[in-house]
mmCIF file of C-alpha atoms in Angstrom:
data_model
loop_
_atom_site.group_PDB
_atom_site.id
_atom_site.type_symbol
_atom_site.label_atom_id
_atom_site.label_comp_id
_atom_site.label_asym_id
_atom_site.label_seq_id
_atom_site.Cartn_x
_atom_site.Cartn_y
_atom_site.Cartn_z
ATOM 1 C CA UNK H 805 106.166 55.958 2.868
ATOM 2 C CA UNK H 806 107.782 52.481 2.980
ATOM 3 C CA UNK H 807 106.560 48.968 2.257
ATOM 4 C CA UNK H 808 108.877 46.227 3.527
ATOM 5 C CA UNK H 809 108.233 43.018 1.587
ATOM 6 C CA UNK H 810 109.413 39.553 2.648
ATOM 7 C CA UNK H 811 108.711 36.398 0.629
ATOM 8 C CA UNK H 812 109.228 33.252 2.682
ATOM 9 C CA UNK H 813 109.162 29.494 2.274
ATOM 10 C CA UNK H 814 109.801 27.096 5.157
ATOM 11 C CA UNK H 815 111.504 29.750 7.262
ATOM 12 C CA UNK H 816 110.540 31.482 10.500
ATOM 13 C CA UNK H 817 110.657 35.235 9.846
ATOM 14 C CA UNK H 818 109.143 36.528 13.091
ATOM 15 C CA UNK H 819 112.480 37.790 14.451
ATOM 16 C CA UNK H 820 113.240 39.599 11.192
ATOM 17 C CA UNK H 821 109.810 41.256 11.103
ATOM 18 C CA UNK H 822 110.057 42.353 14.736
ATOM 19 C CA UNK H 823 113.516 43.869 14.251
ATOM 20 C CA UNK H 824 112.460 45.819 11.179
ATOM 21 C CA UNK H 825 109.226 46.913 12.860
ATOM 22 C CA UNK H 826 111.122 48.142 15.920
ATOM 23 C CA UNK H 827 113.402 50.269 13.759
ATOM 24 C CA UNK H 828 110.482 51.724 11.787
ATOM 25 C CA UNK H 829 108.551 52.521 14.979
ATOM 26 C CA UNK H 830 111.587 54.272 16.483
ATOM 27 C CA UNK H 831 111.824 56.511 13.420
ATOM 28 C CA UNK H 832 108.120 57.364 13.514
ATOM 29 C CA UNK H 833 107.683 56.821 9.769
ATOM 30 C CA UNK H 834 104.690 55.576 7.826
ATOM 31 C CA UNK H 835 105.328 51.948 6.969
ATOM 32 C CA UNK H 836 103.903 48.507 6.420
ATOM 33 C CA UNK H 837 105.544 45.101 6.565
ATOM 34 C CA UNK H 838 103.982 42.467 4.334
ATOM 35 C CA UNK H 839 105.222 38.890 4.266
ATOM 36 C CA UNK H 840 104.059 36.215 1.851
ATOM 37 C CA UNK H 841 104.222 32.542 2.775
ATOM 38 C CA UNK H 842 104.686 30.493 -0.394
ATOM 39 C CA UNK H 843 102.790 27.422 0.806
ATOM 40 C CA UNK H 844 105.280 26.417 3.508
ATOM 41 C CA UNK H 845 105.018 23.341 5.703
ATOM 42 C CA UNK H 846 102.325 23.859 8.306
ATOM 43 C CA UNK H 847 104.706 24.366 11.243
ATOM 44 C CA UNK H 848 106.326 27.402 9.601
ATOM 45 C CA UNK H 849 103.009 28.881 8.506
ATOM 46 C CA UNK H 850 101.620 28.599 12.028
ATOM 47 C CA UNK H 851 104.717 30.229 13.515
ATOM 48 C CA UNK H 852 104.648 33.100 11.050
ATOM 49 C CA UNK H 853 100.968 33.876 11.634
ATOM 50 C CA UNK H 854 102.117 35.759 14.733
ATOM 51 C CA UNK H 855 102.965 38.540 12.272
ATOM 52 C CA UNK H 856 99.261 39.291 11.849
ATOM 53 C CA UNK H 857 99.083 40.358 15.495
ATOM 54 C CA UNK H 858 101.708 43.080 15.015
ATOM 55 C CA UNK H 859 100.601 46.583 14.068
ATOM 56 C CA UNK H 860 101.316 47.573 10.456
ATOM 57 C CA UNK H 861 102.230 43.962 9.669
ATOM 58 C CA UNK H 862 100.427 41.170 7.851
ATOM 59 C CA UNK H 863 101.021 37.760 6.366
ATOM 60 C CA UNK H 864 99.733 36.623 2.979
ATOM 61 C CA UNK H 865 99.455 32.870 2.471
ATOM 62 C CA UNK H 866 99.724 31.408 -1.034
ATOM 63 C CA UNK H 867 97.337 28.516 -1.700
ATOM 64 C CA UNK H 868 100.084 26.688 -3.653
ATOM 65 C CA UNK H 869 103.838 27.027 -4.143
ATOM 66 C CA UNK H 870 104.274 29.720 -6.792
ATOM 67 C CA UNK H 871 107.987 30.490 -6.495
ATOM 68 C CA UNK H 872 109.837 33.580 -5.329
ATOM 69 C CA UNK H 873 109.442 35.617 -8.517
ATOM 70 C CA UNK H 874 105.650 35.335 -8.568
ATOM 71 C CA UNK H 875 105.485 35.910 -4.802
ATOM 72 C CA UNK H 876 107.521 39.107 -5.027
ATOM 73 C CA UNK H 877 105.198 40.401 -7.735
ATOM 74 C CA UNK H 878 102.185 39.514 -5.606
ATOM 75 C CA UNK H 879 103.684 41.391 -2.657
ATOM 76 C CA UNK H 880 104.380 44.483 -4.746
ATOM 77 C CA UNK H 881 100.819 44.525 -6.058
ATOM 78 C CA UNK H 882 99.381 44.686 -2.530
ATOM 79 C CA UNK H 883 101.382 47.659 -1.206
ATOM 80 C CA UNK H 884 100.017 51.076 -0.319
ATOM 81 C CA UNK H 885 103.354 52.926 -0.549
ATOM 82 C CA UNK H 886 105.580 53.718 -3.534
ATOM 83 C CA UNK H 887 108.934 52.735 -2.012
ATOM 84 C CA UNK H 888 109.570 49.014 -1.614
ATOM 85 C CA UNK H 889 112.245 47.341 0.478
ATOM 86 C CA UNK H 890 112.614 43.678 -0.435
ATOM 87 C CA UNK H 891 114.272 41.409 2.118
ATOM 88 C CA UNK H 892 114.865 37.671 1.908
ATOM 89 C CA UNK H 893 113.439 35.530 4.674
ATOM 90 C CA UNK H 894 116.823 34.252 5.882
ATOM 91 C CA UNK H 895 118.432 37.610 6.677
ATOM 92 C CA UNK H 896 118.786 40.006 9.606
ATOM 93 C CA UNK H 897 119.940 43.653 9.571
ATOM 94 C CA UNK H 898 123.579 44.105 10.532
ATOM 95 C CA UNK H 899 123.003 47.563 12.039
ATOM 96 C CA UNK H 900 120.376 48.982 14.350
ATOM 97 C CA UNK H 901 120.258 51.931 11.937
ATOM 98 C CA UNK H 902 119.350 49.706 8.971
ATOM 99 C CA UNK H 903 116.053 51.440 8.130
ATOM 100 C CA UNK H 904 117.436 54.863 9.099
ATOM 101 C CA UNK H 905 120.327 54.456 6.651
ATOM 102 C CA UNK H 906 117.842 53.798 3.838
ATOM 103 C CA UNK H 907 115.721 56.805 4.850
ATOM 104 C CA UNK H 908 117.438 59.452 2.651
ATOM 105 C CA UNK H 909 116.839 57.275 -0.418
ATOM 106 C CA UNK H 910 113.224 56.681 0.610
ATOM 107 C CA UNK H 911 112.461 60.388 0.947
ATOM 108 C CA UNK H 912 114.286 61.159 -2.315
ATOM 109 C CA UNK H 913 112.418 58.279 -4.011
ATOM 110 C CA UNK H 914 115.639 56.863 -5.438
ATOM 111 C CA UNK H 915 115.153 54.384 -8.258
ATOM 112 C CA UNK H 916 117.124 51.364 -6.984
ATOM 113 C CA UNK H 917 119.445 51.074 -3.969
ATOM 114 C CA UNK H 918 121.363 47.947 -2.943
ATOM 115 C CA UNK H 919 122.641 47.802 0.630
ATOM 116 C CA UNK H 920 124.950 44.802 0.391
ATOM 117 C CA UNK H 921 125.349 41.344 1.891
ATOM 118 C CA UNK H 922 127.398 40.232 4.866
ATOM 119 C CA UNK H 923 128.176 36.949 6.581
ATOM 120 C CA UNK H 924 128.958 36.229 10.199
ATOM 121 C CA UNK H 925 132.700 35.741 10.894
ATOM 122 C CA UNK H 926 132.145 32.309 12.421
ATOM 123 C CA UNK H 927 132.048 29.657 9.664
ATOM 124 C CA UNK H 928 129.302 27.009 9.755
ATOM 125 C CA UNK H 929 129.776 23.265 9.933
ATOM 126 C CA UNK H 930 131.774 21.653 7.113
ATOM 127 C CA UNK H 931 128.709 20.385 5.245
ATOM 128 C CA UNK H 932 127.674 24.033 4.674
ATOM 129 C CA UNK H 933 131.071 25.563 3.992
ATOM 130 C CA UNK H 934 130.636 25.887 0.204
ATOM 131 C CA UNK H 935 127.733 28.341 0.417
ATOM 132 C CA UNK H 936 129.437 30.271 3.200
ATOM 133 C CA UNK H 937 132.728 30.572 1.336
ATOM 134 C CA UNK H 938 130.941 31.616 -1.849
ATOM 135 C CA UNK H 939 129.013 34.289 0.052
ATOM 136 C CA UNK H 940 132.078 35.678 1.814
ATOM 137 C CA UNK H 941 134.190 35.787 -1.349
ATOM 138 C CA UNK H 942 131.647 36.656 -4.047
ATOM 139 C CA UNK H 943 128.724 38.482 -2.429
ATOM 140 C CA UNK H 944 130.227 40.282 0.572
ATOM 141 C CA UNK H 945 131.882 43.096 -1.351
ATOM 142 C CA UNK H 946 132.692 46.628 -0.098
ATOM 143 C CA UNK H 947 130.874 49.568 -1.658
ATOM 144 C CA UNK H 948 133.906 50.733 -3.658
ATOM 145 C CA UNK H 949 134.097 47.365 -5.424
ATOM 146 C CA UNK H 950 130.358 47.203 -6.050
ATOM 147 C CA UNK H 951 130.324 50.703 -7.520
ATOM 148 C CA UNK H 952 132.735 49.587 -10.238
ATOM 149 C CA UNK H 953 130.057 47.216 -11.563
ATOM 150 C CA UNK H 954 126.765 48.304 -9.969
ATOM 151 C CA UNK H 955 124.569 46.025 -12.106
ATOM 152 C CA UNK H 956 126.720 43.033 -11.205
ATOM 153 C CA UNK H 957 125.693 43.369 -7.558
ATOM 154 C CA UNK H 958 121.913 43.445 -7.600
ATOM 155 C CA UNK H 959 120.468 40.870 -5.202
ATOM 156 C CA UNK H 960 116.810 40.780 -4.267
ATOM 157 C CA UNK H 961 117.551 39.927 -0.637
ATOM 158 C CA UNK H 962 118.232 43.551 0.342
ATOM 159 C CA UNK H 963 117.127 46.110 -2.208
ATOM 160 C CA UNK H 964 115.156 49.346 -2.015
ATOM 161 C CA UNK H 965 113.394 50.590 -5.122
ATOM 162 C CA UNK H 966 110.381 52.424 -6.420
ATOM 163 C CA UNK H 967 107.296 50.339 -7.024
ATOM 164 C CA UNK H 968 106.973 51.342 -10.671
ATOM 165 C CA UNK H 969 110.620 50.396 -11.302
ATOM 166 C CA UNK H 970 110.077 46.964 -9.800
ATOM 167 C CA UNK H 971 106.862 46.302 -11.731
ATOM 168 C CA UNK H 972 108.440 47.370 -15.024
ATOM 169 C CA UNK H 973 111.612 45.301 -14.609
ATOM 170 C CA UNK H 974 110.539 42.204 -12.692
ATOM 171 C CA UNK H 975 110.499 38.954 -14.677
ATOM 172 C CA UNK H 976 106.931 38.454 -15.908
ATOM 173 C CA UNK H 977 107.288 35.063 -17.551
ATOM 174 C CA UNK H 978 105.581 31.893 -16.399
ATOM 175 C CA UNK H 979 107.197 29.092 -14.450
ATOM 176 C CA UNK H 980 109.510 28.822 -11.447
ATOM 177 C CA UNK H 981 113.207 29.478 -12.046
ATOM 178 C CA UNK H 982 116.166 29.772 -9.714
ATOM 179 C CA UNK H 983 118.654 32.597 -10.278
ATOM 180 C CA UNK H 984 116.437 35.317 -11.745
ATOM 181 C CA UNK H 985 118.333 38.142 -10.003
ATOM 182 C CA UNK H 986 120.447 38.230 -13.172
ATOM 183 C CA UNK H 987 117.334 39.011 -15.205
ATOM 184 C CA UNK H 988 116.364 41.837 -12.889
ATOM 185 C CA UNK H 989 119.844 43.391 -12.979
ATOM 186 C CA UNK H 990 119.912 43.065 -16.773
ATOM 187 C CA UNK H 991 116.487 44.659 -17.068
ATOM 188 C CA UNK H 992 117.593 47.606 -14.933
ATOM 189 C CA UNK H 993 120.708 47.919 -17.095
ATOM 190 C CA UNK H 994 118.719 47.755 -20.338
ATOM 191 C CA UNK H 995 116.216 50.323 -19.070
ATOM 192 C CA UNK H 996 118.947 52.683 -17.918
ATOM 193 C CA UNK H 997 117.765 52.632 -14.303
ATOM 194 C CA UNK H 998 120.581 53.861 -12.022
ATOM 195 C CA UNK H 999 121.616 51.421 -9.279
ATOM 196 C CA UNK H 1000 123.000 53.102 -6.155
ATOM 197 C CA UNK H 1001 125.377 50.980 -4.083
ATOM 198 C CA UNK H 1002 125.572 51.812 -0.350
ATOM 199 C CA UNK H 1003 126.919 50.206 2.823
ATOM 200 C CA UNK H 1004 123.792 48.993 4.596
ATOM 201 C CA UNK H 1005 124.168 45.211 4.738
ATOM 202 C CA UNK H 1006 122.143 42.341 6.032
ATOM 203 C CA UNK H 1007 123.522 39.110 7.461
ATOM 204 C CA UNK H 1008 122.672 36.222 5.192
ATOM 205 C CA UNK H 1009 121.943 33.394 7.616
ATOM 206 C CA UNK H 1010 120.326 30.727 5.434
ATOM 207 C CA UNK H 1011 123.427 28.703 4.567
ATOM 208 C CA UNK H 1012 122.402 25.605 2.604
ATOM 209 C CA UNK H 1013 124.218 22.289 2.722
ATOM 210 C CA UNK H 1014 126.967 21.894 0.135
ATOM 211 C CA UNK H 1015 125.050 19.543 -2.168
ATOM 212 C CA UNK H 1016 121.929 21.738 -2.053
ATOM 213 C CA UNK H 1017 123.825 24.907 -2.926
ATOM 214 C CA UNK H 1018 125.786 23.120 -5.651
ATOM 215 C CA UNK H 1019 122.532 22.019 -7.286
ATOM 216 C CA UNK H 1020 121.099 25.533 -6.989
ATOM 217 C CA UNK H 1021 124.232 26.932 -8.616
ATOM 218 C CA UNK H 1022 123.691 24.636 -11.597
ATOM 219 C CA UNK H 1023 119.982 25.502 -11.741
ATOM 220 C CA UNK H 1024 121.008 29.156 -11.871
ATOM 221 C CA UNK H 1025 123.362 28.420 -14.778
ATOM 222 C CA UNK H 1026 120.517 26.735 -16.669
ATOM 223 C CA UNK H 1027 118.298 29.775 -16.063
ATOM 224 C CA UNK H 1028 120.986 32.124 -17.368
ATOM 225 C CA UNK H 1029 121.454 29.985 -20.494
ATOM 226 C CA UNK H 1030 117.711 29.979 -21.154
ATOM 227 C CA UNK H 1031 117.485 33.742 -20.723
ATOM 228 C CA UNK H 1032 120.516 34.379 -22.913
ATOM 229 C CA UNK H 1033 118.927 32.562 -25.832
ATOM 230 C CA UNK H 1034 116.278 35.298 -25.984
ATOM 231 C CA UNK H 1035 118.345 38.169 -24.571
ATOM 232 C CA UNK H 1036 121.996 37.855 -25.678
ATOM 233 C CA UNK H 1037 122.911 41.179 -24.071
ATOM 234 C CA UNK H 1038 122.359 39.673 -20.623
ATOM 235 C CA UNK H 1039 126.002 38.602 -20.768
ATOM 236 C CA UNK H 1040 126.976 42.232 -20.338
ATOM 237 C CA UNK H 1041 126.049 42.235 -16.628
ATOM 238 C CA UNK H 1042 127.114 38.714 -15.600
ATOM 239 C CA UNK H 1043 130.759 37.482 -15.501
ATOM 240 C CA UNK H 1044 129.868 33.857 -16.256
ATOM 241 C CA UNK H 1045 127.852 34.798 -19.300
ATOM 242 C CA UNK H 1046 130.577 37.175 -20.458
ATOM 243 C CA UNK H 1047 133.017 34.255 -20.473
ATOM 244 C CA UNK H 1048 130.520 32.066 -22.297
ATOM 245 C CA UNK H 1049 129.968 34.725 -24.979
ATOM 246 C CA UNK H 1050 133.720 34.932 -25.520
ATOM 247 C CA UNK H 1051 134.046 31.149 -25.894
ATOM 248 C CA UNK H 1052 131.117 31.097 -28.269
ATOM 249 C CA UNK H 1053 132.580 33.935 -30.336
ATOM 250 C CA UNK H 1054 135.784 31.962 -30.912
ATOM 251 C CA UNK H 1055 133.925 28.654 -31.345
ATOM 252 C CA UNK H 1056 135.520 27.020 -28.328
ATOM 253 C CA UNK H 1057 132.391 25.732 -26.584
ATOM 254 C CA UNK H 1058 132.697 22.234 -28.084
ATOM 255 C CA UNK H 1059 136.251 21.891 -26.746
ATOM 256 C CA UNK H 1060 135.190 23.074 -23.290
ATOM 257 C CA UNK H 1061 132.249 20.660 -23.368
ATOM 258 C CA UNK H 1062 134.538 17.719 -24.154
ATOM 259 C CA UNK H 1063 136.980 18.711 -21.419
ATOM 260 C CA UNK H 1064 134.123 19.106 -18.965
ATOM 261 C CA UNK H 1065 132.907 15.554 -19.540
ATOM 262 C CA UNK H 1066 136.394 14.179 -18.831
ATOM 263 C CA UNK H 1067 137.088 16.220 -15.701
ATOM 264 C CA UNK H 1068 133.598 16.562 -14.209
ATOM 265 C CA UNK H 1069 133.955 13.878 -11.481
ATOM 266 C CA UNK H 1070 137.281 15.302 -10.257
ATOM 267 C CA UNK H 1071 136.027 18.877 -10.270
ATOM 268 C CA UNK H 1072 132.907 17.892 -8.339
ATOM 269 C CA UNK H 1073 135.097 16.355 -5.617
ATOM 270 C CA UNK H 1074 137.208 19.519 -5.398
ATOM 271 C CA UNK H 1075 134.073 21.649 -5.064
ATOM 272 C CA UNK H 1076 132.420 19.508 -2.394
ATOM 273 C CA UNK H 1077 135.482 18.861 -0.231
ATOM 274 C CA UNK H 1078 136.025 20.441 3.212
ATOM 275 C CA UNK H 1079 138.002 23.314 1.709
ATOM 276 C CA UNK H 1080 136.133 23.920 -1.561
ATOM 277 C CA UNK H 1081 137.760 25.632 -4.525
ATOM 278 C CA UNK H 1082 135.661 28.501 -5.892
ATOM 279 C CA UNK H 1083 137.953 28.698 -8.915
ATOM 280 C CA UNK H 1084 137.048 25.110 -9.771
ATOM 281 C CA UNK H 1085 133.384 25.939 -9.180
ATOM 282 C CA UNK H 1086 133.673 28.715 -11.775
ATOM 283 C CA UNK H 1087 135.307 26.350 -14.277
ATOM 284 C CA UNK H 1088 132.662 23.707 -13.551
ATOM 285 C CA UNK H 1089 129.801 26.157 -14.108
ATOM 286 C CA UNK H 1090 131.327 27.325 -17.375
ATOM 287 C CA UNK H 1091 131.799 23.739 -18.561
ATOM 288 C CA UNK H 1092 128.265 22.867 -17.490
ATOM 289 C CA UNK H 1093 126.983 25.905 -19.381
ATOM 290 C CA UNK H 1094 128.770 24.795 -22.552
ATOM 291 C CA UNK H 1095 127.362 21.280 -22.194
ATOM 292 C CA UNK H 1096 123.729 22.351 -21.922
#
């Protein structure tokens, strides 16, 4: 009936697996929980091997670090059920009815269902505030907002979908890239796969340090630029790429690039300060995109 799939790297996912297992057991449904360790440090791998002792649960261990996209594909290939629920390693269900609230879409074999992200009300320490603020303001959106642009809110950390839909739309290229959720959402859009937005969130707990998240944000921009070179329509589902397409249309990218070089140090300070500006982060990413 349901295959819950969790890729992990250097993160202890035992609590997550146990919570999901408890909910599945209480419902009396057919299920399996499969986690894949992407060649983590030994301490995390040893901790997560406890999963193998739990009924209907198992841990796959990659022999080298293959990246999240490959690992998700590997997980999907090993399942025995047609409905897949992908969860990131650094999340926990907000509600005790998390699996139950997905159940109607599992039995109806809905194509793709996104439950949403949430963040705890208590902010983290200042050196992690950028990721937290970005999550609260950009990812934690109510259902009514997400429904207005369903393909703009497709995150692999909490998504239910049919196995064939995942296999047909997952990125199949080689290499490890950060920020490939935009490819998946674009592929669903291009294929005409309906995305259902519901209120069934997870808490995103893995809040990176400011510098780490800032680098990841730029890596994601580079991925988007690389994808857009081959698939120009990808800008239709991503606000940043929409803005870039508009600048390119009116031949303004060179001007933005020049302005970016002059203001980059100041903008970086405004992004990495104790009260970071997400508006400046958007401008920075757009300038960085034009400079690539």
